[in-house]
Each structure stands twice: as structure tokens, then as C-alpha cells.
mmCIF file of C-alpha atoms in Angstrom:
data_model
loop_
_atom_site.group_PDB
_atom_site.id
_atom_site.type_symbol
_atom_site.label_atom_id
_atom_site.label_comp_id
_atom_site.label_asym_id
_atom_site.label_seq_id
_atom_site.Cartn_x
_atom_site.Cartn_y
_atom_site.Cartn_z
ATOM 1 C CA UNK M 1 -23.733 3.319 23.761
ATOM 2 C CA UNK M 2 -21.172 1.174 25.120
ATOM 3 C CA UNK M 3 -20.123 -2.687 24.123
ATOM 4 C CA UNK M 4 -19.333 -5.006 26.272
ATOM 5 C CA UNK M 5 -15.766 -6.614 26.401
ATOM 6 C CA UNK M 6 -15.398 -10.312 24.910
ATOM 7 C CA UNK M 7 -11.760 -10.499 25.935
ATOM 8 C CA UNK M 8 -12.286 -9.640 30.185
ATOM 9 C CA UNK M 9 -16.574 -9.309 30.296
ATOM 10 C CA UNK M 10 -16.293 -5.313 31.400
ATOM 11 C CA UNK M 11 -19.368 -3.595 30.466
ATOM 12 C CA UNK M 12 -17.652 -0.459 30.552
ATOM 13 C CA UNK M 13 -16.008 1.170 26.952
ATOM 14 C CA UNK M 14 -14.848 4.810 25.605
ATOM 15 C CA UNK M 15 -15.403 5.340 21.511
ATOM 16 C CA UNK M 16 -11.919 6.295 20.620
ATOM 17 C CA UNK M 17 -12.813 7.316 17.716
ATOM 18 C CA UNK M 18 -16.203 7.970 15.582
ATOM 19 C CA UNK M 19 -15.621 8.553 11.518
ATOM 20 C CA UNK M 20 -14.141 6.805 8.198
ATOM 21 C CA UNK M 21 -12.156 3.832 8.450
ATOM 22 C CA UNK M 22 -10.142 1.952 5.741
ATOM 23 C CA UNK M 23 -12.237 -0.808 4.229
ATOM 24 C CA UNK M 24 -9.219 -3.036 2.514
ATOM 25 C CA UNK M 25 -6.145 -1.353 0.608
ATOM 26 C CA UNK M 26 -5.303 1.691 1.630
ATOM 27 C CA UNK M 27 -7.806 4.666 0.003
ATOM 28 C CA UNK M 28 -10.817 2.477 -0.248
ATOM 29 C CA UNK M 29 -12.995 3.394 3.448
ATOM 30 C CA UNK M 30 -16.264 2.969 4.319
ATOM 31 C CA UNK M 31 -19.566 4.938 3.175
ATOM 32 C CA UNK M 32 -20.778 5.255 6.958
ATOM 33 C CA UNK M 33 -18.788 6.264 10.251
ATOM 34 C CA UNK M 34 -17.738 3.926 12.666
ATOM 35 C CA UNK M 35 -17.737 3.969 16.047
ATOM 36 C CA UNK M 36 -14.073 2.247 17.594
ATOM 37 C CA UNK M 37 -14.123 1.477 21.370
ATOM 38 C CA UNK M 38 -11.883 0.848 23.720
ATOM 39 C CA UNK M 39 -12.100 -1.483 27.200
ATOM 40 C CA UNK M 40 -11.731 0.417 30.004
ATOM 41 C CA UNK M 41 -10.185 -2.447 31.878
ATOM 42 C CA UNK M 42 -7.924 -4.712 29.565
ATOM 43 C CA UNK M 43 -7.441 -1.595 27.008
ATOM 44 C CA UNK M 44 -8.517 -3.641 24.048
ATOM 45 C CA UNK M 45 -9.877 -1.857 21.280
ATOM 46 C CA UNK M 46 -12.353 -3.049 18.943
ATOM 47 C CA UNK M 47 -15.480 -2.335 16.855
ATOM 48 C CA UNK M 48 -18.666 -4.302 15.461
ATOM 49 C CA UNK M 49 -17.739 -6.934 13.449
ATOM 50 C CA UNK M 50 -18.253 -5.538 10.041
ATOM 51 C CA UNK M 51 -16.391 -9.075 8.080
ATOM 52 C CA UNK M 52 -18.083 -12.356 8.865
ATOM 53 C CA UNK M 53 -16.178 -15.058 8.449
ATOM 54 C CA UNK M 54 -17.617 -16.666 4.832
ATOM 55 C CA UNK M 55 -15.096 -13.253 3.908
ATOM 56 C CA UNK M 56 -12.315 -15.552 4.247
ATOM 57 C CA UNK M 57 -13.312 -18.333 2.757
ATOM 58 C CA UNK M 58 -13.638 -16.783 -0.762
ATOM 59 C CA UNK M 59 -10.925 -14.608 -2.545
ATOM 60 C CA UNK M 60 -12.805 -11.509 -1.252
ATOM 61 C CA UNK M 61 -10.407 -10.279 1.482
ATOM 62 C CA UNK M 62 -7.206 -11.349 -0.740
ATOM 63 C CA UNK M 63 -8.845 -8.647 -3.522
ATOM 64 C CA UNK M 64 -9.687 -6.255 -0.901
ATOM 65 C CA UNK M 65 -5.899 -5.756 0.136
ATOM 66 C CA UNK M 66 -5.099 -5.943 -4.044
ATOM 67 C CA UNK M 67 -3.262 -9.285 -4.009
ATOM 68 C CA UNK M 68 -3.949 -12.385 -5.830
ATOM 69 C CA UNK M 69 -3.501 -15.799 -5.222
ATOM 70 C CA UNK M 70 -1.132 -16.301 -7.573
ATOM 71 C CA UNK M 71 1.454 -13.688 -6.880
ATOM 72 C CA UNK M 72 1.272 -14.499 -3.374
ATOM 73 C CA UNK M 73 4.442 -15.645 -2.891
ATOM 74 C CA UNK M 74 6.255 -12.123 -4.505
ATOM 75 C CA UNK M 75 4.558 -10.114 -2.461
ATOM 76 C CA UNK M 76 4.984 -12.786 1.120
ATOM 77 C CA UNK M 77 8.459 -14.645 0.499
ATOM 78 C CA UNK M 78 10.241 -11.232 2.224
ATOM 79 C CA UNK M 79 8.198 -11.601 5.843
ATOM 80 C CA UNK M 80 9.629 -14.575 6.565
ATOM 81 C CA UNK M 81 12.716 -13.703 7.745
ATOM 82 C CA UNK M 82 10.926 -11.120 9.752
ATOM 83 C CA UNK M 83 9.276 -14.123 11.084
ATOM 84 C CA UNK M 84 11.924 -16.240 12.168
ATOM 85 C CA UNK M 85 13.200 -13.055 14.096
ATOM 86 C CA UNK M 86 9.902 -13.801 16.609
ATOM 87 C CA UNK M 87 10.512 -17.493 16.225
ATOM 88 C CA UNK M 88 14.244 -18.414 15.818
ATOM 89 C CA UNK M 89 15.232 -21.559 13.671
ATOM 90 C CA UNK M 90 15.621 -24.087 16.607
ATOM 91 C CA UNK M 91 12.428 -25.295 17.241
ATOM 92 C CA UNK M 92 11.101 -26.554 14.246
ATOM 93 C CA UNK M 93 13.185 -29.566 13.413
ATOM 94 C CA UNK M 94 11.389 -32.701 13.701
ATOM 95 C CA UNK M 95 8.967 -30.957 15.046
ATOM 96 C CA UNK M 96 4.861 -31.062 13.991
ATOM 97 C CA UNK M 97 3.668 -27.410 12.893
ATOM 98 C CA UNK M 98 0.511 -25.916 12.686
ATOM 99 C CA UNK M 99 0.386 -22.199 10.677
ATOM 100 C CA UNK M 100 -2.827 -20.863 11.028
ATOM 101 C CA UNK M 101 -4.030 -18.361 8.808
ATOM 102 C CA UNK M 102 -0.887 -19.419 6.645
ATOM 103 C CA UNK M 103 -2.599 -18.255 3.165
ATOM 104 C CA UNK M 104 -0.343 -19.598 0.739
ATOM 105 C CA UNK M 105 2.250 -21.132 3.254
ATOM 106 C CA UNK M 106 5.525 -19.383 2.955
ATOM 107 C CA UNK M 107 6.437 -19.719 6.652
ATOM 108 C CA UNK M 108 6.112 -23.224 6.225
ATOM 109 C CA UNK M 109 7.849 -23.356 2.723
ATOM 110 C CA UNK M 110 10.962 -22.495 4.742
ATOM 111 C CA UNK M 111 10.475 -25.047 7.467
ATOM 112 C CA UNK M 112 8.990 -27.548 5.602
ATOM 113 C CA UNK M 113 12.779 -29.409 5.886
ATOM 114 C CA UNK M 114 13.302 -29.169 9.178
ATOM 115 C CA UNK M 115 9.712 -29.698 10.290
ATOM 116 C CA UNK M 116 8.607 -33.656 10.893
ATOM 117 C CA UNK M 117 5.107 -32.713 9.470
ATOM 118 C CA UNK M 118 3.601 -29.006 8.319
ATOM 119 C CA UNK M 119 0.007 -28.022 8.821
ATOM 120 C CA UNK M 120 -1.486 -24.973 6.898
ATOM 121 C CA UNK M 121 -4.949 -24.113 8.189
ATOM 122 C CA UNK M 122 -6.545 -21.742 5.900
ATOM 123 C CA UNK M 123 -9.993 -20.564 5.361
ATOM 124 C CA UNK M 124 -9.362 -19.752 1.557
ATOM 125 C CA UNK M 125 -9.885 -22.968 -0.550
ATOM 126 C CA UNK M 126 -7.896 -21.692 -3.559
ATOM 127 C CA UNK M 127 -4.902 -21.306 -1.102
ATOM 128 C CA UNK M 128 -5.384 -24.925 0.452
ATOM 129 C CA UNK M 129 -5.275 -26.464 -2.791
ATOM 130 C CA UNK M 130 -1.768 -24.117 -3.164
ATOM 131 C CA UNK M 131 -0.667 -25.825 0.109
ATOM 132 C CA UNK M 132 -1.353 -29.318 -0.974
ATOM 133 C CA UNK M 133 0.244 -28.931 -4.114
ATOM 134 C CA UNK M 134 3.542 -27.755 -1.979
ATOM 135 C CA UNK M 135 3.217 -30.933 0.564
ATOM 136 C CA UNK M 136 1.624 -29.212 3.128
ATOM 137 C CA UNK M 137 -1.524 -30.659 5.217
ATOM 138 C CA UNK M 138 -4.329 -28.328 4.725
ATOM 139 C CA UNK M 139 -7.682 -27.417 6.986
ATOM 140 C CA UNK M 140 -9.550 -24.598 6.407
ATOM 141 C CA UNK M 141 -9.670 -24.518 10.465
ATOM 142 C CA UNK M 142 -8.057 -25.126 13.481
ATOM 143 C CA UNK M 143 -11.257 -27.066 14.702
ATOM 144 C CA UNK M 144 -10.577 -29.103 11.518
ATOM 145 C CA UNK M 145 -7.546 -30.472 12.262
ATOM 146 C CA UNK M 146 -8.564 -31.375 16.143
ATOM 147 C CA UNK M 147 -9.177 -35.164 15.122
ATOM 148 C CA UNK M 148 -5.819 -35.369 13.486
ATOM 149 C CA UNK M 149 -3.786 -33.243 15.256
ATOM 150 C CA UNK M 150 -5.561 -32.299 18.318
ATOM 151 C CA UNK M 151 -2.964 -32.706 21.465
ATOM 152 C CA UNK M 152 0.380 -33.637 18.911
ATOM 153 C CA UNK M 153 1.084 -30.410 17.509
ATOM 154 C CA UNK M 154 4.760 -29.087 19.383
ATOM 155 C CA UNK M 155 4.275 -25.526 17.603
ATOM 156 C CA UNK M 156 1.100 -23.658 16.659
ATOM 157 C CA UNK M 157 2.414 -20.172 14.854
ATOM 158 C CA UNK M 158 -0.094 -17.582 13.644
ATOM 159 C CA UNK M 159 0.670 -14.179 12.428
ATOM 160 C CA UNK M 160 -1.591 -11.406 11.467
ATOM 161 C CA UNK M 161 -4.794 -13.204 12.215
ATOM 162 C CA UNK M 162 -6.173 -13.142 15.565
ATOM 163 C CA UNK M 163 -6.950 -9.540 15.056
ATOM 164 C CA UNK M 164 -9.558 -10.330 11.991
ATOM 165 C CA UNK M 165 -11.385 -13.124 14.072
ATOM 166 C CA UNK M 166 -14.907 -12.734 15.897
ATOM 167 C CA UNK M 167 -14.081 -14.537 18.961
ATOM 168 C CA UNK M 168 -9.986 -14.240 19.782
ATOM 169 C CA UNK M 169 -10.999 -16.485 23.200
ATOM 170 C CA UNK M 170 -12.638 -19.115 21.270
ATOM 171 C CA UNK M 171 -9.367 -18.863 18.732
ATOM 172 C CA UNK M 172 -6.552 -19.149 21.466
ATOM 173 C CA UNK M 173 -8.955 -22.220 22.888
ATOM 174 C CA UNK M 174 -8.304 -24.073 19.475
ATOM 175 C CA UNK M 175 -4.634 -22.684 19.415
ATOM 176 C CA UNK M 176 -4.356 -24.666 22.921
ATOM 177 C CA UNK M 177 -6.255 -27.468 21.949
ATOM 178 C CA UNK M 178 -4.145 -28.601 18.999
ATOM 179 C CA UNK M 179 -0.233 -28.598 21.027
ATOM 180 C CA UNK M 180 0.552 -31.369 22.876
ATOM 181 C CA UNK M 181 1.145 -31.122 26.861
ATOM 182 C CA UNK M 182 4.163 -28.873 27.179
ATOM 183 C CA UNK M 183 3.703 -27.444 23.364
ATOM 184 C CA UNK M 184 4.254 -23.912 22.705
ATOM 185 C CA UNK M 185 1.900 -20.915 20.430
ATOM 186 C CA UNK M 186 3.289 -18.109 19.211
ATOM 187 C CA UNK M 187 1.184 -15.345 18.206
ATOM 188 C CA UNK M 188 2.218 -12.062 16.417
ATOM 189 C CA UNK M 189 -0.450 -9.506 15.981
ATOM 190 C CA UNK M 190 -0.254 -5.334 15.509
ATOM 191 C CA UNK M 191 -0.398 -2.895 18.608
ATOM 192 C CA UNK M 192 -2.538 0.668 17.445
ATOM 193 C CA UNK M 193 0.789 1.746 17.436
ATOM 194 C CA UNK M 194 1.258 4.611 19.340
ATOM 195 C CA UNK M 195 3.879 6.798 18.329
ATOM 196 C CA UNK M 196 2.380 7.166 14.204
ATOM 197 C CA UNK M 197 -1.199 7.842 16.171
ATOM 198 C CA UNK M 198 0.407 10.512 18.605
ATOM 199 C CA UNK M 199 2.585 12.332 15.381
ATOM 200 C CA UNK M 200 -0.394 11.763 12.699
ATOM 201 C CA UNK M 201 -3.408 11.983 14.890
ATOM 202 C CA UNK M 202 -6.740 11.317 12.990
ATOM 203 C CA UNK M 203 -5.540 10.952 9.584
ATOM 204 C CA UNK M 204 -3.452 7.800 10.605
ATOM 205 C CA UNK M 205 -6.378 6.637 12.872
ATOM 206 C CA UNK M 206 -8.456 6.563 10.255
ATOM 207 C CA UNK M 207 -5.684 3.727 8.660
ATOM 208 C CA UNK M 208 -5.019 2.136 11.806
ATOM 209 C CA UNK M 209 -8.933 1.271 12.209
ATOM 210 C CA UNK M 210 -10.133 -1.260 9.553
ATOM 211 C CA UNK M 211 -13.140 -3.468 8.756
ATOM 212 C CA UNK M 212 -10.513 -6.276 8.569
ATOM 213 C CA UNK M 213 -9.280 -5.844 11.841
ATOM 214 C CA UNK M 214 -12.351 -6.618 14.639
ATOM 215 C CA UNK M 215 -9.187 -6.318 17.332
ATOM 216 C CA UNK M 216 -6.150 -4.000 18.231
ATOM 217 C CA UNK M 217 -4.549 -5.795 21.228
ATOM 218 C CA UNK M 218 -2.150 -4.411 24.008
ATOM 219 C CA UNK M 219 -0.397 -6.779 26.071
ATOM 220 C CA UNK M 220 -2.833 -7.089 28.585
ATOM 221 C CA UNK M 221 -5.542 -7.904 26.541
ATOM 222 C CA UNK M 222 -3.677 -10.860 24.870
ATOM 223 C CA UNK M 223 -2.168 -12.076 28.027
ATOM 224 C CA UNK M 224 -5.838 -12.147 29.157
ATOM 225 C CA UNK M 225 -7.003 -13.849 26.337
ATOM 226 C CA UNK M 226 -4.073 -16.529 26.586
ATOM 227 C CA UNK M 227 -4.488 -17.261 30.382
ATOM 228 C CA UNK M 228 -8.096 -17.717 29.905
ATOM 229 C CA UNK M 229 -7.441 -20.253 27.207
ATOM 230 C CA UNK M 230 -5.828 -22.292 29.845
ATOM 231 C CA UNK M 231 -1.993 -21.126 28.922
ATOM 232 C CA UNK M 232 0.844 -21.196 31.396
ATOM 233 C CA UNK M 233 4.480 -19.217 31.159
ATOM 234 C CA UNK M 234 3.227 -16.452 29.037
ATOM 235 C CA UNK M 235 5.353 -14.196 27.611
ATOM 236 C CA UNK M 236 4.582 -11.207 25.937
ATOM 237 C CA UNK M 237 7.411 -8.902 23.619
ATOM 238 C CA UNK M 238 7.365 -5.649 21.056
ATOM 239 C CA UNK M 239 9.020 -5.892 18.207
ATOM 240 C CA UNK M 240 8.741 -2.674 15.840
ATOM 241 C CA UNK M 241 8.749 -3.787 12.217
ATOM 242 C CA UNK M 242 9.067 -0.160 10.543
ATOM 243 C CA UNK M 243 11.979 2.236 11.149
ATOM 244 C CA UNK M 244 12.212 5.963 11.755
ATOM 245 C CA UNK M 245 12.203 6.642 7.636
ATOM 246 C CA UNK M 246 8.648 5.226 7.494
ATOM 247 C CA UNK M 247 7.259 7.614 9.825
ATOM 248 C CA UNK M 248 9.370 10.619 7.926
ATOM 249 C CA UNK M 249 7.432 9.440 4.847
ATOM 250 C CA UNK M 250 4.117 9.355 6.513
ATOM 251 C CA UNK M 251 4.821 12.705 8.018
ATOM 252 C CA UNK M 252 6.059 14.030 4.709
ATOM 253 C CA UNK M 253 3.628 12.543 2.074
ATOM 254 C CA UNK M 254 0.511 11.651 4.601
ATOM 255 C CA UNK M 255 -0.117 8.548 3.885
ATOM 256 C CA UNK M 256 1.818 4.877 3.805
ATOM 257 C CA UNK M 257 4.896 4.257 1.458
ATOM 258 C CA UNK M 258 5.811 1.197 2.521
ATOM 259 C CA UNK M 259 8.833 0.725 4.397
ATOM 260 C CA UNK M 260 10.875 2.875 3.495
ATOM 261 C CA UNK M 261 14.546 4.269 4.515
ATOM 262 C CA UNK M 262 14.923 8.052 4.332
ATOM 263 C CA UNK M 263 18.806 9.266 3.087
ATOM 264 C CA UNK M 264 19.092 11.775 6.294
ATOM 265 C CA UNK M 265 18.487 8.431 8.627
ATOM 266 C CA UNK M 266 21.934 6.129 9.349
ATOM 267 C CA UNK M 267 21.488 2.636 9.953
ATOM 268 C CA UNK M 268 22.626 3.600 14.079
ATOM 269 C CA UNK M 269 19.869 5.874 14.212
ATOM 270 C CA UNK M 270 17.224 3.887 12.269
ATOM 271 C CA UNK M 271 18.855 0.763 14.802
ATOM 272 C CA UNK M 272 18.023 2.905 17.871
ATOM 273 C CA UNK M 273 15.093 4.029 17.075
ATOM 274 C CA UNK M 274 13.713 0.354 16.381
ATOM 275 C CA UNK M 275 15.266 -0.681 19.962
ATOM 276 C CA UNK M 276 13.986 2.594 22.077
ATOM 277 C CA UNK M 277 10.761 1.636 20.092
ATOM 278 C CA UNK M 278 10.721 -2.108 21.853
ATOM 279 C CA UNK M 279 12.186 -1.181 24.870
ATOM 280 C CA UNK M 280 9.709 1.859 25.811
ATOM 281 C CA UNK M 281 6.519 -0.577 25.021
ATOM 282 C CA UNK M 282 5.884 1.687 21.931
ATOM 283 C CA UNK M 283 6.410 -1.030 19.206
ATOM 284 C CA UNK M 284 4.340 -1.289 16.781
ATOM 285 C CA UNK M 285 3.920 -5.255 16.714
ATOM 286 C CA UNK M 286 3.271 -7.805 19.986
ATOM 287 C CA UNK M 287 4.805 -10.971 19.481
ATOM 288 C CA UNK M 288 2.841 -13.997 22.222
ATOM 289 C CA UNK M 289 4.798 -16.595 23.478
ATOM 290 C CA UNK M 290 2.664 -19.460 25.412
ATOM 291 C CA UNK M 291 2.963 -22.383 26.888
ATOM 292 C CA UNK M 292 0.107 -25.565 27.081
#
């Protein structure tokens, strides 16, 4: 059985991989095996969509991963900075911005000074109300905001989320849709990250592949899915977010500790092995830069 491509319309797949997969937090998987393919032309890899979207609407997906709504901020407030890395700081003043999957808006929390207006589009209700309460603008869709914001948004950020959604085409479409001629999107989402699958093998595919996560993109596959949005001057970088200690612990304890230094590893080593990471094409995270 083979599925056919939604990013590039090849008919042609490989299953990857046929077994468990993690269904939320780490330890919880599914019941039944599930078959992961992969495009033989763009590379993408992806599965049957086993989370509709009316998951993300409700609290359910939140509680899958063990968070809640109102610790959000604790467990978030730390990626930011990790954030601006893909972004930088000078493009957001007096500027419109448009988060999308933003949750409960600490990205824009920290820009929300700079910014000339910030829009949090969210599927989760209980986090909109969150985002109102903070000043924000909230839509529980890009398609939402259109009428209001549909060709005046200058920057349309989104990390984390293009890998959960059915359709990534019909999501970069609404990305494009909402910047204004000459507006940028910038799009961060997780590679299958190659070197923990090549040292690990099965036991860290079986973490990699989720029910949350209908896509793993390489930077074909998102270029693809960009250009055929109608995006120009597309750029595509690796950034790796975990350093050598967190694939000693994985190695060590077989299974995710967070990330996590290790006492043998110095800050030069942990330094080059992020950078020979990025450079090599081996990061773990692909950051989308894209122009309307």
C-alpha cells in the first residue's frame, strides 16, 4: 500500500517504519501499529492523519503532552529566546504580527512593545481568552483573521505547528494570504533528525513518529510547499536545538531527559557539535524564511 504525496502529488512512497508510535507525552503509544511513509520524490514523511482538527480546539492535545493551561507560561517563557535566535529582534517594531499556533502567546508577550499590533491565532478557546486578557488579538484561525488582517500583516511566525496540520499547502496558502506584498513568514518545524535515529535506531523512531505530528519535513519538502503557496526568496536553515549531552543521555538512559548537559562535555565541544550539526544538514530543527 502506498499514499500518495499532498506536498509534490507523487504516487510513489516507502513505509519507513511499521510498529508503536508515541501517542502524546512520552510513554503513552498507541494500541495498534502504524505504518510511517516516506515520498520518494520530496522525502517528506508522513502517516494517516490519526488527530483531526476538533483535537485542538479543546484542551485534549494540551493534556496529552501533560501541560495545562494555566502553567503554560512556566513551562514556554524559556523558548523564546530560542525563538528570537530564528527571528532576531529587528523586525518587529511597529510592525503587525501574526503567531499562529501561539497557545498562550509568549512569543508575542515579548514583542508585544515593539510590535504596532499582535495577532495570536489559536485553535484552543481557553488559550484565546488567555490572549485577550494579555492585549493580544485572538482567532482561532488564520482564515479567521483574513477579513481583518488579510494582505496587512508584515510578519506571520509559526513554530511547531505545520507539522500537526492535515493540509501544510492549504496552511502556507493562509500564511501567504495574511502578509502584505513584500511581507515575510517564518516557519520553524522539526527535521526526523537524523543523527539520534542513526545512534538509537528503532527505539528513538518509535519517539520521533507521533499521532501529533501528521508531517516530518526536510528542506525540500517545505521549500515545495512554500513555492507552491506562491512564495518568492525562500530560504531554508538548520538550527540544532539539543547539544551533544542530550544524545549521551538518550544513549545512556534510552529514553528523553530533556536537555541536558553531560559533565565530560565543555561548552567548545557541546558549541561544535551544535555548529557541525547545522552546517552538515544534520540539525535537528528547519527554520523557513519566505517572502510574499
Amino acid at each position: 500500500m502506498t499514499m500518495k504525496c499532498t506536498i509534490c502529488g507523487c504516487e510513489d512512497s516507502k513505509i519507513i517504519y511499521k510498529g508503536k508510535i508515541r501517542d502524546g507525552a512520552f510513554g503513552n503509544y498507541t494500541t495498534e501499529d502504524i505504518s510511517i511513509y516516506q515520498c520518494l520524490k520530496c522525502g517528506v514523511i508522513y502517516h494517516e492523519n490519526t488527530k483531526k482538527d476538533e483535537f485542538y480546539k479543546s484542551n485534549g492535545y494540551r493534556e496529552s503532552m501533560g501541560e495545562k493551561i494555566d502553567e503554560y507560561e512556566i513551562l514556554h517563557d524559556k523558548e523564546v529566546l530560542e525563538k528570537f535566535r530564528y527571528t532576531g529582534t529587528d523586525i518587529f517594531r511597529n510592525r503587525i504580527i501574526a503567531d499562529i499556533g501561539c497557545a498562550g502567546g509568549s512569543f508575542l508577550d515579548f514583542i508585544q512593545g515593539a510590535a504596532l499590533e499582535t495577532v495570536g491565532i489559536e485553535p484552543t478557546a481557553e488559550f484565546r481568552q488567555v490572549l485577550k486578557k494579555k492585549g493580544h488579538l485572538a482567532y482561532a484561525y488564520a482564515a479567521d483573521a483574513l477579513e481583518d488582517y488579510g494582505n496587512k500583516t508584515d510578519i506571520v511566525t509559526s513554530f511547531d505547528v505545520i507539522e500537526h496540520v492535515e493540509d501544510p499547502l492549504q496552511f502556507m496558502r493562509e500564511c501567504y494570504e495574511l502578509l502584505r506584498e513584500g511581507g515575510t513568514c517564518i516557519a520553524g518545524t522539526p527535521t526526523e533528525q537524523p543523527i539520534m535515529r542513526m545512534a538509537l535506531g528503532e527505539e528513538y523512531d518509535k519517539f520521533l513518529f507521533s499521532t501529533q505530528h501528521l508531517w516530518i519535513f526536510n528542506e525540500d519538502s517545505l521549500r515545495r510547499t512554500a513555492e507552491q503557496a506562491g512564495f518568492k526568496n525562500i530560504k531554508v536553515k538548520y538550527y540544532q536545538r539539543y547539544g551533544l549531552g542530550n544524545l549521551i543521555s538518550w544513549l545512556k538512559y534510552r529514553k528523553p531527559v530533556g536537555n541536558v548537559g553531560c559533565k565530560y562535555v565543555s561548552d567548545t565541544v557541546d558549541n561544535t557539535w551544535i555548529t557541525n550539526s547545522e552546517e552538515r544538514k544534520l540539525a535537528d530543527y528547519l527554520v523557513i524564511y519566505a517572502e510574499k
